[in-house]
C-alpha positions as CSV (number, residue, x, y, z in Angstrom):
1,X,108.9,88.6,132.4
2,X,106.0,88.2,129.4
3,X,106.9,88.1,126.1
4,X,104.3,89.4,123.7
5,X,104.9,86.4,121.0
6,X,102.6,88.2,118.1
7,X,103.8,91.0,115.8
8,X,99.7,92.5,115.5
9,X,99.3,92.2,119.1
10,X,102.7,93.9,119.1
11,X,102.5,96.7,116.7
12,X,99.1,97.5,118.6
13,X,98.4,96.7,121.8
14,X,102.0,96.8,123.6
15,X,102.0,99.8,125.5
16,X,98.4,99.7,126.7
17,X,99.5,96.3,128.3
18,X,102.4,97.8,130.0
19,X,100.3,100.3,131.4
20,X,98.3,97.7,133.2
21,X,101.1,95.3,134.3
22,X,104.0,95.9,136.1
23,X,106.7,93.3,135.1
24,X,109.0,93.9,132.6
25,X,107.3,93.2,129.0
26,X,108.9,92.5,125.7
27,X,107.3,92.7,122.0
28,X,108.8,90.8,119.2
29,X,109.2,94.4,116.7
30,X,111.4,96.7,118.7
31,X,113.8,93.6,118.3
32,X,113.9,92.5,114.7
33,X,113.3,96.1,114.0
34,X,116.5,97.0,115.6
35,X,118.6,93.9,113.8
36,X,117.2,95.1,110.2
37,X,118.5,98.4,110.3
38,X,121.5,97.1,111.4
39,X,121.3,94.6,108.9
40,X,120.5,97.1,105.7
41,X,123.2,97.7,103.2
42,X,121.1,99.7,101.0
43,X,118.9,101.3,103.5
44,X,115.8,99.3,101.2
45,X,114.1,97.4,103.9
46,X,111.1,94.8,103.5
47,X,108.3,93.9,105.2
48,X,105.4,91.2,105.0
49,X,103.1,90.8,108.3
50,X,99.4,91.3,108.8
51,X,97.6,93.7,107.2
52,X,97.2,95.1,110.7
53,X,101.2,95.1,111.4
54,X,102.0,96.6,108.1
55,X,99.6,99.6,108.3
56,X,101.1,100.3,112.3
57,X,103.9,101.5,110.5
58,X,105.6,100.5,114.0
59,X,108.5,99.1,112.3
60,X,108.8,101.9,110.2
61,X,108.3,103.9,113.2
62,X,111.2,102.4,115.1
63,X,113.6,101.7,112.4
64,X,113.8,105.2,111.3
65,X,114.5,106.6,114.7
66,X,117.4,104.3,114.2
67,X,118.4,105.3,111.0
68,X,115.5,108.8,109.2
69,X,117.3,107.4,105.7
70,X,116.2,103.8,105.7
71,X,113.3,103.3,103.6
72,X,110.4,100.7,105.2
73,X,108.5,98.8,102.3
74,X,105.6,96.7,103.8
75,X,103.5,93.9,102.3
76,X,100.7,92.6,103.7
77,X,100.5,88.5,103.3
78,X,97.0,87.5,104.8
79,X,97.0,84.3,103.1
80,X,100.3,83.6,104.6
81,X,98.9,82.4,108.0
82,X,96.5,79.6,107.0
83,X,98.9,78.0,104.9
84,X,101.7,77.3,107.4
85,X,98.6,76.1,110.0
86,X,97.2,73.5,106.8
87,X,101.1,72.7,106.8
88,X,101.5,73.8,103.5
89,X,105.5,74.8,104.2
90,X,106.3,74.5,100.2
91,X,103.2,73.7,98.2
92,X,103.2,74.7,94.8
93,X,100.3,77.0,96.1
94,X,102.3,78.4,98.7
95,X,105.2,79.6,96.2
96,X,103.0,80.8,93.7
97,X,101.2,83.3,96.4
98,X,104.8,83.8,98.0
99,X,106.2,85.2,94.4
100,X,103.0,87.5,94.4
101,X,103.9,88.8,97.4
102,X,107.5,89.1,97.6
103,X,107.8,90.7,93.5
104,X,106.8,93.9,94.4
105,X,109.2,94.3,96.7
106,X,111.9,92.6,94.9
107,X,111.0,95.5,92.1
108,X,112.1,98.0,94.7
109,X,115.3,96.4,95.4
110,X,115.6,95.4,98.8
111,X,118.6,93.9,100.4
112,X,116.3,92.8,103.7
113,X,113.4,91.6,104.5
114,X,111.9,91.7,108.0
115,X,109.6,88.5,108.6
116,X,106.6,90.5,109.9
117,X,104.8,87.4,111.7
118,X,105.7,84.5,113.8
119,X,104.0,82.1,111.0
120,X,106.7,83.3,109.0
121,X,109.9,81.6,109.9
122,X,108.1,78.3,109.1
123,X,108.6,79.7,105.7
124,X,112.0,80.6,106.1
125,X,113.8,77.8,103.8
126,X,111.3,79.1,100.7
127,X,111.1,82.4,100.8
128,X,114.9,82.5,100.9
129,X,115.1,80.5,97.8
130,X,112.5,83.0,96.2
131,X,114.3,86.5,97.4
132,X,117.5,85.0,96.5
133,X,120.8,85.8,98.4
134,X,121.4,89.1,97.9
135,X,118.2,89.7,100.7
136,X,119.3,88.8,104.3
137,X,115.8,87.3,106.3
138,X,115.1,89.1,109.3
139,X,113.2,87.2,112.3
140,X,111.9,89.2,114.9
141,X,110.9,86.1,116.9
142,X,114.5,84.8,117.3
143,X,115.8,88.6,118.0
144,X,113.0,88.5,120.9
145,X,114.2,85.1,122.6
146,X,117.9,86.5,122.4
147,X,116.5,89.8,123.9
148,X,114.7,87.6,126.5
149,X,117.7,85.8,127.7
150,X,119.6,89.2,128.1
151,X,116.9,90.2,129.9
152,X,116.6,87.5,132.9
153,X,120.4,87.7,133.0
154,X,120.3,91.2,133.4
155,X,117.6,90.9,136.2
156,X,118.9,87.3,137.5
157,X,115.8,85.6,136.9
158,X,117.4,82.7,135.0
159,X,115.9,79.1,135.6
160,X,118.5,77.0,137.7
161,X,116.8,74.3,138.6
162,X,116.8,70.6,137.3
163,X,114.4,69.6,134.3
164,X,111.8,67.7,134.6
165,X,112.6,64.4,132.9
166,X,109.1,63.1,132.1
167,X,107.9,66.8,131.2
168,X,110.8,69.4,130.3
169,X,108.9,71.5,128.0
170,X,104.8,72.3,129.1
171,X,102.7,74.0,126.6
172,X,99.6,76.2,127.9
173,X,97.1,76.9,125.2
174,X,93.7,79.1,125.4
175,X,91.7,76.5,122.3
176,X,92.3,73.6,120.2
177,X,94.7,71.4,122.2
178,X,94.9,68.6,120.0
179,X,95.0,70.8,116.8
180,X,98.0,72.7,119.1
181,X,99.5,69.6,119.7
182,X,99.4,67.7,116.3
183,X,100.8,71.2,114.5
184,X,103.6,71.7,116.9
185,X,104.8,67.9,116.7
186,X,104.7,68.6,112.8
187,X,107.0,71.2,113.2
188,X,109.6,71.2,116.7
189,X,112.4,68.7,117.3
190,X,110.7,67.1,119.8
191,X,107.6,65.5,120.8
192,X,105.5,67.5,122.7
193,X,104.3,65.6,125.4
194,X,102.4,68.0,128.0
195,X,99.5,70.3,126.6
196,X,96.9,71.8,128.9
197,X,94.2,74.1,128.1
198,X,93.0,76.7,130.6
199,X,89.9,79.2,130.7
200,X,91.5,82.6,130.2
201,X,88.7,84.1,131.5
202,X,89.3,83.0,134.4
203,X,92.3,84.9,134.5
């Protein structure tokens, strides 16, 4: 199975990939789309990705066959990205822009808000303190691993053998290995030990 782990690549290149490989293939907004309707109270839904997920209207798209009432409020947050890669979880800077963002949709009363990009959960434990918690967080990237594990159950492709003890988690990465490495040991609960960088065009 692949999991497409990017909201943009997602929202716009999903179903021309499935034409072209024949596994089964999951993308992280059919997921947290699904959950947020569910989730809605109000039917006032919002959303903050790319400026290239937002205008897809794929969420929109796919909530609404769900539910034609619920109303989709996007917000693009391009600055959003390079701030959690600097590390800057909750810099003053980071609220302030945060506030900017999240305000207009506050205005129009939502009671969810989808978290648009897999950056985003990194931001999890500030934007909830900025939405307050009358807003439940949606994130599409956990409702895809959940997704995932139904999936290889449902197809018996669950992992059964032992762990490496040395290595138990590998990371594969197309550029910046040490940059990968350094930002992921700022932010898992584990050191990662293993990170190897391949060609992709070789592939």
């Amino acid at each position: 199975a692949i999991v497409v782990a990017c909201n943009t690549a997602s929202a716009l290149a999903l179903e021309t990939i499935r034409e072209e490989i024949d596994i089964p293939i999951i993308g992280v907004v059919k997921p947290g789309a699904k959950v947020a309707a569910l989730t809605t109270r109000n039917k006032k839904i919002g959303l903050i990705g790319t400026r290239a997920t937002v205008k897809s209207c794929l969420y929109k798209t796919i909530i609404q066959k769900e539910d034609p009432q619920i109303q989709v409020i996007g917000q693009a947050c391009p600055l959003f990205v390079p701030l959690v890669e600097e590390g800057w979880l909750k810099d003053p800077v980071t609220i302030e822009i945060a506030k900017r963002y999240l305000d207009p949709l506050l205005c129009q009363d939502i009671d969810t808000l989808i978290l648009g990009c897999t950056h985003y959960p990194l931001l999890r434990s500030m934007l909830k303190t900025l939405v307050g918690e009358q807003v439940t967080l949606v994130n599409p990237a956990y409702e895809t691993a959940k997704e995932l594990e139904r999936l290889l159950k449902r197809e018996h492709l669950e992992h059964e053998g032992e762990e490496e003890e040395e290595f138990p988690y590998r990371f594969f990465v197309s550029d910046e290995e040490e940059h990968f490495q350094e930002f992921a040991n700022s932010i898992l609960p584990y050191d990662v030990k293993m990170t190897k960088q391949i060609n992709i065009e070789e592939y």
